[in-house]
Amino acid sequence: MLRNSFLFFLVLLFGTLVYAENADSTTVQEKYLHISTNPSHADVYINTAKPSHASSPDYTLPGFIPVPAGESSILVSIFRPEYADTAIQVTLSQKDTSFLIVALRPNLDESVTEKQYGELAHRSRRKIGHRLLIASIVPFVASGIAAAVSYYNIERANSKKDDIDDALFYDGDAYKQSFDDFKNYRDNARKAKNIMNFGLILGGIVFTTGVILSF
């Protein structure tokens, strides 16, 4: 019995070692591409030959760019205003990190430079538009809360109105208290409704502006 258990343990250990070795051999090592430019602070778009520079870049250089597993090459498109757009198909080394240094060529065509700055301005407008879309959530949420508060006060005002209608005496303390409560709830409902309408209008304006600037 002891001998059989020992043999079973050896077989299990051998199988585990073989499986681990096969797993290591099939694992694809993650790679990185480090890109730097002269001058620095350029934008880079990955696997896009002619990217829209009005869109945010994938990375800002210098920096490390992760390469999808199994890829032996990667297309990088580099953009910097006042310099020529550069697209390079980079063949990666067998090591875990490859390095690329790019000397950007100055752009002497003023019309192209003007277009480049126009694309940057468009990108800035799109960023503002996206922020406005997110910011529009605040007035919409405030409007929703105000609507709930208005509904609550309307219900309470209706309840007090019923108490007034059912009152047997119209000059007692209970009647006066119910009447005062009715007016307070009614006024609070009107204020909350005004806030609700203001929130809807403001949120609509901010949202619409954000949509327009996002394109």
mmCIF file of C-alpha atoms in Angstrom:
data_model
loop_
_atom_site.group_PDB
_atom_site.id
_atom_site.type_symbol
_atom_site.label_atom_id
_atom_site.label_comp_id
_atom_site.label_asym_id
_atom_site.label_seq_id
_atom_site.Cartn_x
_atom_site.Cartn_y
_atom_site.Cartn_z
ATOM 1 C CA MET A 1 0.000 0.000 0.000
ATOM 2 C CA LEU A 2 2.817 2.421 0.899
ATOM 3 C CA ARG A 3 4.694 1.571 -2.299
ATOM 4 C CA ASN A 4 1.615 2.160 -4.445
ATOM 5 C CA SER A 5 1.001 5.522 -2.769
ATOM 6 C CA PHE A 6 4.614 6.539 -3.399
ATOM 7 C CA LEU A 7 4.365 5.601 -7.090
ATOM 8 C CA PHE A 8 1.115 7.542 -7.407
ATOM 9 C CA PHE A 9 2.800 10.579 -5.856
ATOM 10 C CA LEU A 10 5.708 10.361 -8.334
ATOM 11 C CA VAL A 11 3.347 10.107 -11.295
ATOM 12 C CA LEU A 12 1.334 13.085 -10.051
ATOM 13 C CA LEU A 13 4.501 15.142 -9.507
ATOM 14 C CA PHE A 14 5.831 14.279 -12.976
ATOM 15 C CA GLY A 15 2.516 15.227 -14.577
ATOM 16 C CA THR A 16 2.486 18.550 -12.764
ATOM 17 C CA LEU A 17 6.022 19.393 -13.909
ATOM 18 C CA VAL A 18 5.217 18.516 -17.527
ATOM 19 C CA TYR A 19 2.064 20.633 -17.466
ATOM 20 C CA ALA A 20 3.922 23.606 -15.973
ATOM 21 C CA GLU A 21 6.657 23.332 -18.612
ATOM 22 C CA ASN A 22 4.115 23.229 -21.442
ATOM 23 C CA ALA A 23 2.230 26.174 -19.956
ATOM 24 C CA ASP A 24 5.420 28.222 -19.784
ATOM 25 C CA SER A 25 6.314 27.386 -23.354
ATOM 26 C CA THR A 26 2.906 28.456 -24.663
ATOM 27 C CA THR A 27 2.799 31.686 -22.654
ATOM 28 C CA VAL A 28 3.393 34.724 -24.840
ATOM 29 C CA GLN A 29 5.656 37.239 -23.205
ATOM 30 C CA GLU A 30 4.191 40.722 -23.064
ATOM 31 C CA LYS A 31 6.199 43.308 -24.974
ATOM 32 C CA TYR A 32 6.556 47.076 -24.912
ATOM 33 C CA LEU A 33 7.703 49.653 -27.422
ATOM 34 C CA HIS A 34 9.344 52.769 -26.050
ATOM 35 C CA ILE A 35 9.122 55.731 -28.414
ATOM 36 C CA SER A 36 10.806 59.087 -28.001
ATOM 37 C CA THR A 37 10.878 61.965 -30.475
ATOM 38 C CA ASN A 38 12.988 65.001 -31.189
ATOM 39 C CA PRO A 39 11.391 67.354 -30.306
ATOM 40 C CA SER A 40 9.401 65.587 -27.592
ATOM 41 C CA HIS A 41 5.766 65.864 -26.509
ATOM 42 C CA ALA A 42 4.323 64.383 -29.687
ATOM 43 C CA ASP A 43 1.081 62.404 -29.975
ATOM 44 C CA VAL A 44 0.977 58.837 -31.229
ATOM 45 C CA TYR A 45 -1.863 56.780 -32.684
ATOM 46 C CA ILE A 46 -1.568 52.997 -32.845
ATOM 47 C CA ASN A 47 -2.322 50.851 -35.908
ATOM 48 C CA THR A 48 -3.901 53.758 -37.800
ATOM 49 C CA ALA A 49 -2.216 55.083 -40.923
ATOM 50 C CA LYS A 50 -4.234 58.313 -41.176
ATOM 51 C CA PRO A 51 -5.784 59.029 -37.769
ATOM 52 C CA SER A 52 -8.078 61.938 -37.012
ATOM 53 C CA HIS A 53 -5.981 64.345 -34.987
ATOM 54 C CA ALA A 54 -9.186 65.875 -33.636
ATOM 55 C CA SER A 55 -9.486 62.684 -31.577
ATOM 56 C CA SER A 56 -7.394 62.189 -28.461
ATOM 57 C CA PRO A 57 -4.163 60.269 -29.113
ATOM 58 C CA ASP A 58 -3.566 56.776 -27.796
ATOM 59 C CA TYR A 59 -0.379 57.921 -26.042
ATOM 60 C CA THR A 60 1.769 61.015 -25.545
ATOM 61 C CA LEU A 61 5.477 60.668 -26.181
ATOM 62 C CA PRO A 62 7.915 59.831 -24.813
ATOM 63 C CA GLY A 63 6.375 56.744 -23.315
ATOM 64 C CA PHE A 64 6.056 52.958 -23.210
ATOM 65 C CA ILE A 65 3.416 51.433 -25.486
ATOM 66 C CA PRO A 66 2.139 47.932 -24.691
ATOM 67 C CA VAL A 67 2.100 45.649 -27.717
ATOM 68 C CA PRO A 68 -0.745 43.149 -28.194
ATOM 69 C CA ALA A 69 0.298 39.580 -27.459
ATOM 70 C CA GLY A 70 1.686 37.735 -30.433
ATOM 71 C CA GLU A 71 2.341 40.850 -32.533
ATOM 72 C CA SER A 72 5.737 41.057 -34.224
ATOM 73 C CA SER A 73 5.218 44.570 -35.610
ATOM 74 C CA ILE A 74 3.114 47.642 -34.897
ATOM 75 C CA LEU A 75 2.113 50.708 -36.895
ATOM 76 C CA VAL A 76 2.629 54.035 -35.131
ATOM 77 C CA SER A 77 1.454 57.397 -36.462
ATOM 78 C CA ILE A 78 3.158 60.379 -34.827
ATOM 79 C CA PHE A 79 1.650 63.863 -34.789
ATOM 80 C CA ARG A 80 3.071 67.158 -33.613
ATOM 81 C CA PRO A 81 2.022 70.571 -34.921
ATOM 82 C CA GLU A 82 4.586 72.360 -37.086
ATOM 83 C CA TYR A 83 6.150 69.001 -38.001
ATOM 84 C CA ALA A 84 5.346 66.523 -40.761
ATOM 85 C CA ASP A 85 3.051 63.633 -39.849
ATOM 86 C CA THR A 86 5.039 60.420 -39.558
ATOM 87 C CA ALA A 87 3.789 56.847 -39.900
ATOM 88 C CA ILE A 88 6.205 53.985 -39.201
ATOM 89 C CA GLN A 89 5.707 50.215 -39.286
ATOM 90 C CA VAL A 90 7.957 49.096 -36.445
ATOM 91 C CA THR A 91 9.339 45.556 -36.369
ATOM 92 C CA LEU A 92 9.749 44.515 -32.755
ATOM 93 C CA SER A 93 12.824 42.832 -31.374
ATOM 94 C CA GLN A 94 12.727 39.467 -29.634
ATOM 95 C CA LYS A 95 13.317 41.178 -26.298
ATOM 96 C CA ASP A 96 10.526 42.308 -24.027
ATOM 97 C CA THR A 97 11.139 46.000 -24.824
ATOM 98 C CA SER A 98 11.959 47.670 -28.128
ATOM 99 C CA PHE A 99 13.167 51.241 -28.488
ATOM 100 C CA LEU A 100 12.450 53.753 -31.237
ATOM 101 C CA ILE A 101 13.814 57.301 -31.551
ATOM 102 C CA VAL A 102 12.260 59.496 -34.234
ATOM 103 C CA ALA A 103 13.633 62.820 -35.438
ATOM 104 C CA LEU A 104 10.605 64.758 -36.674
ATOM 105 C CA ARG A 105 10.921 66.717 -39.900
ATOM 106 C CA PRO A 106 9.858 70.386 -39.681
ATOM 107 C CA ASN A 107 6.851 71.311 -41.784
ATOM 108 C CA LEU A 108 7.470 74.327 -44.027
ATOM 109 C CA ASP A 109 3.975 74.508 -45.503
ATOM 110 C CA GLU A 110 2.038 77.139 -43.531
ATOM 111 C CA SER A 111 -1.319 75.907 -44.784
ATOM 112 C CA VAL A 112 -0.607 72.430 -43.398
ATOM 113 C CA THR A 113 0.512 73.924 -40.070
ATOM 114 C CA GLU A 114 -2.663 75.981 -39.917
ATOM 115 C CA LYS A 115 -4.687 72.824 -40.522
ATOM 116 C CA GLN A 116 -2.810 71.038 -37.742
ATOM 117 C CA TYR A 117 -3.617 73.761 -35.223
ATOM 118 C CA GLY A 118 -7.208 73.683 -36.414
ATOM 119 C CA GLU A 119 -7.321 69.963 -35.602
ATOM 120 C CA LEU A 120 -5.942 70.671 -32.126
ATOM 121 C CA ALA A 121 -8.602 73.346 -31.586
ATOM 122 C CA HIS A 122 -11.246 70.841 -32.688
ATOM 123 C CA ARG A 123 -9.833 68.316 -30.219
ATOM 124 C CA SER A 124 -10.052 70.876 -27.411
ATOM 125 C CA ARG A 125 -13.674 71.629 -28.285
ATOM 126 C CA ARG A 126 -14.490 67.923 -28.248
ATOM 127 C CA LYS A 127 -12.915 67.547 -24.805
ATOM 128 C CA ILE A 128 -15.002 70.447 -23.530
ATOM 129 C CA GLY A 129 -18.079 68.879 -25.100
ATOM 130 C CA HIS A 130 -17.462 65.556 -23.352
ATOM 131 C CA ARG A 131 -17.015 67.341 -20.033
ATOM 132 C CA LEU A 132 -20.247 69.248 -20.550
ATOM 133 C CA LEU A 133 -22.090 66.005 -21.248
ATOM 134 C CA ILE A 134 -20.882 64.668 -17.919
ATOM 135 C CA ALA A 135 -21.604 67.970 -16.154
ATOM 136 C CA SER A 136 -25.197 67.960 -17.440
ATOM 137 C CA ILE A 137 -25.888 65.056 -15.096
ATOM 138 C CA VAL A 138 -25.745 67.414 -12.095
ATOM 139 C CA PRO A 139 -28.702 69.696 -13.007
ATOM 140 C CA PHE A 140 -30.712 66.691 -14.209
ATOM 141 C CA VAL A 141 -30.176 64.912 -10.883
ATOM 142 C CA ALA A 142 -31.035 68.113 -8.989
ATOM 143 C CA SER A 143 -34.180 68.419 -11.088
ATOM 144 C CA GLY A 144 -35.153 64.841 -10.247
ATOM 145 C CA ILE A 145 -34.651 65.445 -6.527
ATOM 146 C CA ALA A 146 -36.666 68.663 -6.726
ATOM 147 C CA ALA A 147 -39.449 66.776 -8.514
ATOM 148 C CA ALA A 148 -39.574 64.234 -5.675
ATOM 149 C CA VAL A 149 -39.642 67.025 -3.076
ATOM 150 C CA SER A 150 -42.399 68.814 -5.001
ATOM 151 C CA TYR A 151 -44.475 65.625 -5.195
ATOM 152 C CA TYR A 152 -44.059 65.024 -1.461
ATOM 153 C CA ASN A 153 -45.178 68.549 -0.571
ATOM 154 C CA ILE A 154 -48.136 68.366 -2.959
ATOM 155 C CA GLU A 155 -49.284 65.154 -1.290
ATOM 156 C CA ARG A 156 -48.907 66.693 2.152
ATOM 157 C CA ALA A 157 -50.743 69.854 1.048
ATOM 158 C CA ASN A 158 -53.618 67.732 -0.302
ATOM 159 C CA SER A 159 -53.743 65.861 2.996
ATOM 160 C CA LYS A 160 -53.970 69.124 4.944
ATOM 161 C CA LYS A 161 -56.621 70.389 2.527
ATOM 162 C CA ASP A 162 -58.705 67.320 3.330
ATOM 163 C CA ASP A 163 -58.286 68.051 7.037
ATOM 164 C CA ILE A 164 -59.503 71.610 6.452
ATOM 165 C CA ASP A 165 -62.509 70.410 4.459
ATOM 166 C CA ASP A 166 -63.400 67.920 7.199
ATOM 167 C CA ALA A 167 -62.988 70.387 10.042
ATOM 168 C CA LEU A 168 -66.112 70.995 12.123
ATOM 169 C CA PHE A 169 -64.913 74.306 13.478
ATOM 170 C CA TYR A 170 -63.165 76.912 11.346
ATOM 171 C CA ASP A 171 -61.791 79.029 14.151
ATOM 172 C CA GLY A 172 -60.105 76.411 16.337
ATOM 173 C CA ASP A 173 -56.382 75.855 16.837
ATOM 174 C CA ALA A 174 -56.439 72.592 14.862
ATOM 175 C CA TYR A 175 -58.011 74.350 11.862
ATOM 176 C CA LYS A 176 -55.488 77.193 11.965
ATOM 177 C CA GLN A 177 -52.580 74.750 12.225
ATOM 178 C CA SER A 178 -53.874 72.711 9.288
ATOM 179 C CA PHE A 179 -54.343 75.886 7.235
ATOM 180 C CA ASP A 180 -50.801 77.088 8.035
ATOM 181 C CA ASP A 181 -49.381 73.666 7.192
ATOM 182 C CA PHE A 182 -51.309 73.646 3.913
ATOM 183 C CA LYS A 183 -49.837 77.001 2.886
ATOM 184 C CA ASN A 184 -46.297 75.912 3.842
ATOM 185 C CA TYR A 185 -46.533 72.651 1.906
ATOM 186 C CA ARG A 186 -48.063 74.470 -1.081
ATOM 187 C CA ASP A 187 -45.285 77.099 -1.099
ATOM 188 C CA ASN A 188 -42.590 74.455 -0.742
ATOM 189 C CA ALA A 189 -44.108 72.500 -3.629
ATOM 190 C CA ARG A 190 -44.022 75.605 -5.841
ATOM 191 C CA LYS A 191 -40.402 76.347 -4.944
ATOM 192 C CA ALA A 192 -39.371 72.759 -5.620
ATOM 193 C CA LYS A 193 -41.232 72.824 -8.939
ATOM 194 C CA ASN A 194 -39.388 75.996 -9.951
ATOM 195 C CA ILE A 195 -36.069 74.343 -9.093
ATOM 196 C CA MET A 196 -37.116 71.272 -11.072
ATOM 197 C CA ASN A 197 -37.929 73.370 -14.151
ATOM 198 C CA PHE A 198 -34.701 75.355 -13.821
ATOM 199 C CA GLY A 199 -32.687 72.125 -13.551
ATOM 200 C CA LEU A 200 -34.344 70.696 -16.643
ATOM 201 C CA ILE A 201 -33.702 73.854 -18.660
ATOM 202 C CA LEU A 202 -30.100 74.202 -17.479
ATOM 203 C CA GLY A 203 -29.380 70.512 -17.972
ATOM 204 C CA GLY A 204 -30.880 70.635 -21.456
ATOM 205 C CA ILE A 205 -28.762 73.634 -22.423
ATOM 206 C CA VAL A 206 -25.552 72.092 -21.057
ATOM 207 C CA PHE A 207 -26.308 68.711 -22.656
ATOM 208 C CA THR A 208 -27.158 70.209 -26.047
ATOM 209 C CA THR A 209 -24.007 72.349 -26.000
ATOM 210 C CA GLY A 210 -21.955 69.302 -25.090
ATOM 211 C CA VAL A 211 -23.425 67.282 -27.969
ATOM 212 C CA ILE A 212 -22.698 70.077 -30.449
ATOM 213 C CA LEU A 213 -19.085 70.490 -29.286
ATOM 214 C CA SER A 214 -18.461 66.729 -29.210
ATOM 215 C CA PHE A 215 -18.652 66.413 -32.999
#
